[in-house]
DNA sequence: ATGGTAGTAGAACTA
């Protein structure tokens, strides 16, 4: 089975690209971020026509997450972190067959020291507690999404320029390490050790053409699933299309 | 150099 994550930066704008990409890539599960759609406006019928069921947690203008599945319908859906009263729609957990899937749109944080940065670190700490409980209950855990953190310097086009800035700072990386420390493995690094592989490129300064990007979109696998991983990839093709998202899809092939 | 581009909205905020 193939699992994917894609920050589409407006599902309304990117729906044609999403359905085209799914028709070509044939993923079984797709986690979306930044849908920017109220639930009443989610394109349920269009995605059903493409062969996918959907669960979603959205809001107008900002944020919004969704999980699309082929075959079995997602069940046991959770849309909020227990103990965190947060109107921002950034987390969606669901059971899909034998897998527990948690889709995250991690807070960007704006800049180190900004109030949004403090919210990011607090949000990540609360997510870690939630994921610890999810992992205990569901060994076959997949946590994926836009983490808005580059795990280490290999994931950054210019580590010196980005040193200690938001998306790369030591406290953010510590928060991510606290999550991977639960036994959740960055699946891309099970297969690829080199630098220069990115999943997000700023719209400005021709960043994609120059490969000035970061790898911030991750698929984490629980210990029990690690041995089932067969291949991980970043599909740069949709980033080359007309009117692209600033993120491109990341994928994982699992032998289950 | 706090620029630049994109999405949502219809000005300013978020990324």
Short mmCIF file of N, CA, C and O in Angstrom, two decimals, chain A residues 134-180:
data_model
loop_
_atom_site.label_atom_id
_atom_site.label_comp_id
_atom_site.label_asym_id
_atom_site.label_seq_id
_atom_site.Cartn_x
_atom_site.Cartn_y
_atom_site.Cartn_z
N UNK A 134 -1.62 7.42 21.57
CA UNK A 134 -2.04 6.75 20.33
C UNK A 134 -1.14 5.55 20.03
O UNK A 134 -1.62 4.50 19.60
N UNK A 135 0.17 5.73 20.25
CA UNK A 135 1.13 4.67 19.95
C UNK A 135 0.93 3.47 20.88
O UNK A 135 1.08 2.31 20.46
N UNK A 136 0.56 3.75 22.14
CA UNK A 136 0.29 2.65 23.07
C UNK A 136 -0.92 1.85 22.62
O UNK A 136 -0.93 0.62 22.69
N UNK A 137 -1.94 2.56 22.17
CA UNK A 137 -3.18 1.90 21.77
C UNK A 137 -3.10 1.26 20.40
O UNK A 137 -3.80 0.29 20.11
N UNK A 138 -2.28 1.87 19.53
CA UNK A 138 -2.24 1.45 18.12
C UNK A 138 -0.78 1.28 17.69
O UNK A 138 -0.17 2.24 17.22
N UNK A 139 -0.21 0.08 17.81
CA UNK A 139 1.19 -0.11 17.40
C UNK A 139 1.42 0.23 15.92
O UNK A 139 2.48 0.73 15.55
N UNK A 140 0.42 -0.02 15.07
CA UNK A 140 0.58 0.27 13.63
C UNK A 140 0.25 1.73 13.36
O UNK A 140 -0.73 2.07 12.69
N UNK A 141 1.11 2.61 13.89
CA UNK A 141 0.85 4.04 13.84
C UNK A 141 1.65 4.71 12.72
O UNK A 141 2.85 4.49 12.59
N UNK A 142 0.96 5.55 11.95
CA UNK A 142 1.59 6.40 10.93
C UNK A 142 1.24 7.85 11.28
O UNK A 142 0.07 8.19 11.43
N UNK A 143 2.28 8.67 11.44
CA UNK A 143 2.08 10.10 11.72
C UNK A 143 2.71 10.88 10.58
O UNK A 143 3.91 10.77 10.34
N UNK A 144 1.88 11.63 9.85
CA UNK A 144 2.40 12.28 8.65
C UNK A 144 1.80 13.66 8.50
O UNK A 144 0.77 13.98 9.10
N UNK A 145 2.47 14.48 7.69
CA UNK A 145 1.95 15.81 7.44
C UNK A 145 3.05 16.83 7.21
O UNK A 145 4.20 16.49 6.96
N UNK A 146 2.61 18.10 7.30
CA UNK A 146 3.53 19.22 7.20
C UNK A 146 4.00 19.54 8.61
O UNK A 146 3.25 20.13 9.39
N UNK A 147 5.23 19.14 8.94
CA UNK A 147 5.75 19.33 10.29
C UNK A 147 6.32 20.73 10.50
O UNK A 147 6.60 21.11 11.65
N UNK A 148 6.54 21.47 9.45
CA UNK A 148 7.13 22.82 9.56
C UNK A 148 8.40 22.82 10.40
O UNK A 148 8.69 23.79 11.11
N UNK A 149 9.14 21.70 10.33
CA UNK A 149 10.46 21.58 10.96
C UNK A 149 11.34 20.74 10.02
O UNK A 149 10.92 19.65 9.62
N UNK A 150 12.50 21.24 9.71
CA UNK A 150 13.49 20.45 8.96
C UNK A 150 14.28 19.64 9.99
O UNK A 150 14.96 20.23 10.83
N UNK A 151 14.20 18.29 9.94
CA UNK A 151 14.77 17.47 11.02
C UNK A 151 16.25 17.72 11.28
O UNK A 151 16.66 17.80 12.43
N UNK A 152 17.07 17.84 10.24
CA UNK A 152 18.48 18.18 10.46
C UNK A 152 19.03 18.92 9.25
O UNK A 152 18.32 19.17 8.28
N UNK A 153 20.32 19.25 9.31
CA UNK A 153 20.89 20.13 8.30
C UNK A 153 20.87 19.52 6.89
O UNK A 153 20.92 20.25 5.91
N UNK A 154 20.81 18.19 6.80
CA UNK A 154 20.71 17.58 5.46
C UNK A 154 19.42 17.98 4.76
O UNK A 154 19.30 17.87 3.54
N UNK A 155 18.44 18.40 5.54
CA UNK A 155 17.12 18.72 4.99
C UNK A 155 16.98 20.19 4.60
O UNK A 155 15.90 20.63 4.22
N UNK A 156 18.09 20.92 4.68
CA UNK A 156 18.08 22.38 4.48
C UNK A 156 19.06 22.75 3.37
O UNK A 156 20.21 22.32 3.39
N UNK A 157 18.60 23.54 2.40
CA UNK A 157 19.47 23.85 1.25
C UNK A 157 20.69 24.66 1.66
O UNK A 157 21.76 24.54 1.06
N UNK A 158 20.53 25.53 2.68
CA UNK A 158 21.65 26.35 3.16
C UNK A 158 21.60 26.39 4.68
O UNK A 158 21.05 27.31 5.28
N UNK A 159 22.18 25.36 5.33
CA UNK A 159 22.08 25.26 6.79
C UNK A 159 22.68 26.45 7.52
O UNK A 159 22.20 26.80 8.61
N UNK A 160 23.68 27.08 6.95
CA UNK A 160 24.29 28.23 7.62
C UNK A 160 23.32 29.40 7.63
O UNK A 160 23.09 30.05 8.65
N UNK A 161 22.70 29.66 6.47
CA UNK A 161 21.75 30.77 6.38
C UNK A 161 20.53 30.54 7.27
O UNK A 161 19.96 31.48 7.81
N UNK A 162 20.14 29.27 7.42
CA UNK A 162 18.92 28.94 8.17
C UNK A 162 19.18 28.66 9.65
O UNK A 162 18.23 28.45 10.41
N UNK A 163 20.44 28.65 10.04
CA UNK A 163 20.79 28.29 11.41
C UNK A 163 20.00 29.12 12.43
O UNK A 163 19.96 30.35 12.35
N UNK A 164 19.35 28.44 13.37
CA UNK A 164 18.61 29.06 14.47
C UNK A 164 17.38 29.86 14.02
O UNK A 164 16.81 30.61 14.82
N UNK A 165 16.99 29.74 12.75
CA UNK A 165 15.78 30.43 12.32
C UNK A 165 14.60 29.47 12.37
O UNK A 165 14.78 28.25 12.53
N UNK A 166 13.40 30.04 12.29
CA UNK A 166 12.20 29.22 12.41
C UNK A 166 12.21 28.13 11.33
O UNK A 166 12.72 28.36 10.22
N UNK A 167 11.72 26.98 11.67
CA UNK A 167 11.70 25.72 10.90
C UNK A 167 12.97 24.89 11.11
O UNK A 167 13.01 23.71 10.77
N UNK A 168 14.01 25.53 11.67
CA UNK A 168 15.30 24.85 11.85
C UNK A 168 15.88 25.00 13.26
O UNK A 168 16.90 24.39 13.56
N UNK A 169 15.25 25.78 14.10
CA UNK A 169 15.87 26.13 15.38
C UNK A 169 16.02 24.91 16.30
O UNK A 169 15.31 23.90 16.16
N UNK A 170 16.94 25.01 17.24
CA UNK A 170 17.22 23.90 18.16
C UNK A 170 15.98 23.49 18.96
O UNK A 170 15.70 22.29 19.07
N UNK A 171 15.20 24.44 19.53
CA UNK A 171 14.00 23.99 20.28
C UNK A 171 12.97 23.27 19.40
O UNK A 171 12.34 22.31 19.87
N UNK A 172 12.81 23.71 18.17
CA UNK A 172 11.88 23.01 17.27
C UNK A 172 12.38 21.59 16.98
O UNK A 172 11.61 20.63 16.98
N UNK A 173 13.66 21.47 16.70
CA UNK A 173 14.23 20.14 16.42
C UNK A 173 14.16 19.25 17.66
O UNK A 173 13.92 18.04 17.55
N UNK A 174 14.31 19.85 18.83
CA UNK A 174 14.17 19.07 20.07
C UNK A 174 12.74 18.57 20.22
O UNK A 174 12.51 17.43 20.66
N UNK A 175 11.77 19.42 19.87
CA UNK A 175 10.36 19.01 19.95
C UNK A 175 10.08 17.87 18.98
O UNK A 175 9.33 16.93 19.30
N UNK A 176 10.67 17.94 17.78
CA UNK A 176 10.50 16.84 16.82
C UNK A 176 11.18 15.58 17.32
O UNK A 176 10.64 14.47 17.21
N UNK A 177 12.39 15.74 17.88
CA UNK A 177 13.09 14.57 18.42
C UNK A 177 12.32 13.92 19.56
O UNK A 177 12.38 12.70 19.73
N UNK A 178 11.60 14.73 20.33
CA UNK A 178 10.79 14.17 21.41
C UNK A 178 9.66 13.31 20.83
O UNK A 178 9.22 12.34 21.45
N UNK A 179 9.20 13.66 19.65
CA UNK A 179 8.15 12.87 18.98
C UNK A 179 8.75 11.61 18.35
O UNK A 179 8.25 10.50 18.55
N UNK A 180 9.85 11.76 17.62
CA UNK A 180 10.46 10.57 17.02
C UNK A 180 11.00 9.64 18.11
O UNK A 180 11.08 8.42 17.91
#
